[in-house]
Amino acid sequence: MQETYKTVAYDSRQSRPMDNEPIRFETKIAVLLRDDLESWQRLNVTAFLVSGLGTELPEVIGEPYEDADGTPYLPMIRQPVMIFEASKETLTAAHSRALTRALPRSVFTSDLFTTGNDRDNRAAVRAVAAGELDLVGLAVYGPRNGVDKVVKGARMHP
C-alpha cells in the first residue's frame, strides 16, 4: 500500500496554500484487530486503542483545526492510521514482537468488554501476565519498518 499522501497546508493568516508537496511519514501507526470481532466491537476497540497514542506521544498529534468561519476544532492524529485484522494467534505474535522491539503500544483485551470504566479496565489488564492476555486489539507506533515487522501476517482491514 502506498504511504505517500498529498496534502495541502494553509497559512491561516493569508488563507492560501503554502505547500502542496507530498508528505511521507517516517513513522507508522497501526491498529491490529482480531478478526472475530463484531462491527461495533471493531469500532470501539479502535477508538480506545488510538486514544492512548496522543497522551504519551504528543508528536503524533497535529495542529488544531479551524473552519472558514473561524470555528475551532480539536487537533487529531497527524498521519493516517493503518487498520489490520488477524487471527488470535497472529495478534498474540504481533504483541510479542511489539514488546521485543519496545515500540509504544496500547492493548485491548476481551475482558474490557465487561468493564465499564478506566479503573476497572486497568485492573483487568493488570491481573493477567503479558503472555496470557486475551488480546482483541493492539495499536503500535514507531518507524515504518518496525511497525511493518510487528504486523507481519496480518491483512488490511476490509
Short mmCIF file of C-alpha atoms in Angstrom, two decimals:
data_model
loop_
_atom_site.label_atom_id
_atom_site.label_comp_id
_atom_site.label_asym_id
_atom_site.label_seq_id
_atom_site.Cartn_x
_atom_site.Cartn_y
_atom_site.Cartn_z
CA MET A 1 0.00 0.00 0.00
CA GLN A 2 1.31 3.43 -0.93
CA GLU A 3 2.07 5.58 2.10
CA THR A 4 2.63 8.94 0.45
CA TYR A 5 -0.26 11.31 0.92
CA LYS A 6 -0.85 14.51 -1.00
CA THR A 7 -1.79 17.23 1.46
CA VAL A 8 -2.05 20.98 1.33
CA ALA A 9 -1.14 23.13 4.31
CA TYR A 10 -2.77 26.54 4.62
CA ASP A 11 -1.40 29.74 6.05
CA SER A 12 -4.33 30.79 8.27
CA ARG A 13 -3.22 34.45 8.17
CA GLN A 14 -3.45 34.60 4.39
CA SER A 15 -5.95 31.76 3.65
CA ARG A 16 -3.86 30.40 0.81
CA PRO A 17 -1.98 27.19 0.18
CA MET A 18 1.60 27.21 1.49
CA ASP A 19 2.80 23.94 0.12
CA ASN A 20 1.44 21.04 -1.84
CA GLU A 21 4.41 18.72 -1.72
CA PRO A 22 3.68 15.09 -0.82
CA ILE A 23 4.30 14.24 2.81
CA ARG A 24 6.00 10.96 3.58
CA PHE A 25 5.92 9.91 7.19
CA GLU A 26 8.93 8.09 8.59
CA THR A 27 6.66 6.57 11.23
CA LYS A 28 3.57 4.43 11.09
CA ILE A 29 0.53 3.98 13.28
CA ALA A 30 -1.09 0.56 13.00
CA VAL A 31 -4.11 -0.90 14.73
CA LEU A 32 -4.43 -4.66 14.64
CA LEU A 33 -7.85 -6.12 15.39
CA ARG A 34 -8.78 -9.73 16.00
CA ASP A 35 -10.74 -10.99 13.01
CA ASP A 36 -13.62 -12.47 15.02
CA LEU A 37 -14.90 -9.17 16.46
CA GLU A 38 -18.34 -7.80 15.66
CA SER A 39 -18.52 -4.48 13.79
CA TRP A 40 -19.38 -2.40 16.86
CA GLN A 41 -16.51 -4.03 18.76
CA ARG A 42 -14.02 -3.21 15.99
CA LEU A 43 -15.01 0.46 16.08
CA ASN A 44 -14.96 0.62 19.87
CA VAL A 45 -11.61 -1.12 20.19
CA THR A 46 -10.03 1.10 17.52
CA ALA A 47 -11.23 4.26 19.25
CA PHE A 48 -9.86 3.13 22.61
CA LEU A 49 -6.53 1.98 21.18
CA VAL A 50 -5.70 5.17 19.28
CA SER A 51 -6.79 7.37 22.18
CA GLY A 52 -3.70 6.27 24.09
CA LEU A 53 -1.23 7.36 21.44
CA GLY A 54 -1.64 11.12 21.76
CA THR A 55 -1.40 11.12 25.53
CA GLU A 56 2.09 9.61 25.59
CA LEU A 57 3.29 10.56 22.12
CA PRO A 58 2.45 14.23 21.52
CA GLU A 59 4.33 14.15 18.20
CA VAL A 60 1.51 12.09 16.66
CA ILE A 61 -0.98 14.91 17.21
CA GLY A 62 -1.34 17.61 14.57
CA GLU A 63 -2.40 21.21 14.91
CA PRO A 64 -5.94 22.27 15.88
CA TYR A 65 -8.46 22.62 13.07
CA GLU A 66 -10.49 25.66 12.14
CA ASP A 67 -13.22 26.07 9.54
CA ALA A 68 -13.67 29.06 7.23
CA ASP A 69 -15.86 30.76 9.85
CA GLY A 70 -13.09 30.53 12.45
CA THR A 71 -14.84 27.83 14.49
CA PRO A 72 -12.10 25.90 16.32
CA TYR A 73 -11.89 22.09 16.46
CA LEU A 74 -9.65 19.77 18.42
CA PRO A 75 -6.45 18.50 16.84
CA MET A 76 -6.34 14.93 15.61
CA ILE A 77 -3.65 12.39 14.84
CA ARG A 78 -1.47 13.92 12.12
CA GLN A 79 -0.98 10.87 9.95
CA PRO A 80 -3.05 8.00 8.59
CA VAL A 81 -3.85 5.12 10.91
CA MET A 82 -3.50 1.77 9.17
CA ILE A 83 -6.09 -0.79 10.31
CA PHE A 84 -5.30 -4.50 10.07
CA GLU A 85 -7.05 -7.68 11.11
CA ALA A 86 -5.65 -11.05 12.07
CA SER A 87 -6.32 -14.26 13.92
CA LYS A 88 -5.87 -14.50 17.67
CA GLU A 89 -2.54 -16.26 17.13
CA THR A 90 -1.21 -13.59 14.77
CA LEU A 91 -2.33 -10.86 17.16
CA THR A 92 -0.51 -12.59 20.04
CA ALA A 93 2.65 -12.87 17.92
CA ALA A 94 2.38 -9.18 16.95
CA HIS A 95 2.11 -8.24 20.62
CA SER A 96 5.24 -10.22 21.39
CA ARG A 97 7.12 -8.53 18.53
CA ALA A 98 5.97 -5.07 19.70
CA LEU A 99 7.29 -5.86 23.19
CA THR A 100 10.60 -7.18 21.83
CA ARG A 101 11.06 -4.00 19.78
CA ALA A 102 9.97 -1.82 22.71
CA LEU A 103 7.58 0.09 20.45
CA PRO A 104 4.92 2.29 22.04
CA ARG A 105 1.70 0.30 22.14
CA SER A 106 -1.76 0.10 23.61
CA VAL A 107 -3.79 -3.06 24.15
CA PHE A 108 -7.43 -4.01 24.40
CA THR A 109 -8.34 -7.38 25.90
CA SER A 110 -11.60 -9.31 25.77
CA ASP A 111 -12.07 -8.58 29.49
CA LEU A 112 -12.54 -4.89 28.71
CA PHE A 113 -15.87 -5.61 27.04
CA THR A 114 -17.24 -6.45 30.50
CA THR A 115 -15.92 -3.44 32.40
CA GLY A 116 -17.41 -0.01 32.34
CA ASN A 117 -14.69 2.41 33.39
CA ASP A 118 -10.98 3.15 33.18
CA ARG A 119 -10.19 1.94 36.71
CA ASP A 120 -11.71 -1.48 36.09
CA ASN A 121 -10.12 -1.65 32.61
CA ARG A 122 -6.65 -1.08 34.06
CA ALA A 123 -7.30 -3.63 36.82
CA ALA A 124 -8.42 -6.24 34.27
CA VAL A 125 -5.21 -5.83 32.26
CA ARG A 126 -3.03 -5.72 35.38
CA ALA A 127 -4.49 -9.06 36.56
CA VAL A 128 -3.08 -11.01 33.59
CA ALA A 129 0.55 -11.66 32.61
CA ALA A 130 1.62 -10.18 29.26
CA GLY A 131 1.88 -13.55 27.55
CA GLU A 132 -1.56 -14.61 28.76
CA LEU A 133 -3.56 -11.53 27.71
CA ASP A 134 -6.63 -12.40 25.63
CA LEU A 135 -5.94 -9.65 23.10
CA VAL A 136 -8.61 -8.39 20.73
CA GLY A 137 -6.70 -5.29 19.65
CA LEU A 138 -3.26 -3.74 19.58
CA ALA A 139 -2.11 -0.28 18.46
CA VAL A 140 1.55 0.30 17.76
CA TYR A 141 3.59 3.33 16.72
CA GLY A 142 7.13 3.61 15.50
CA PRO A 143 9.42 3.56 12.49
CA ARG A 144 7.59 2.22 9.43
CA ASN A 145 9.82 -0.84 9.04
CA GLY A 146 9.50 -1.74 12.73
CA VAL A 147 5.72 -1.47 12.69
CA ASP A 148 5.58 -3.48 9.46
CA LYS A 149 7.52 -6.26 11.17
CA VAL A 150 5.13 -6.19 14.14
CA VAL A 151 2.00 -6.59 11.99
CA LYS A 152 3.58 -9.22 9.73
CA GLY A 153 0.99 -11.87 8.87
CA ALA A 154 -1.96 -9.53 9.31
CA ARG A 155 -4.06 -8.25 6.43
CA MET A 156 -5.53 -4.83 5.79
CA HIS A 157 -8.97 -4.48 7.34
CA PRO A 158 -11.65 -4.70 4.64
#
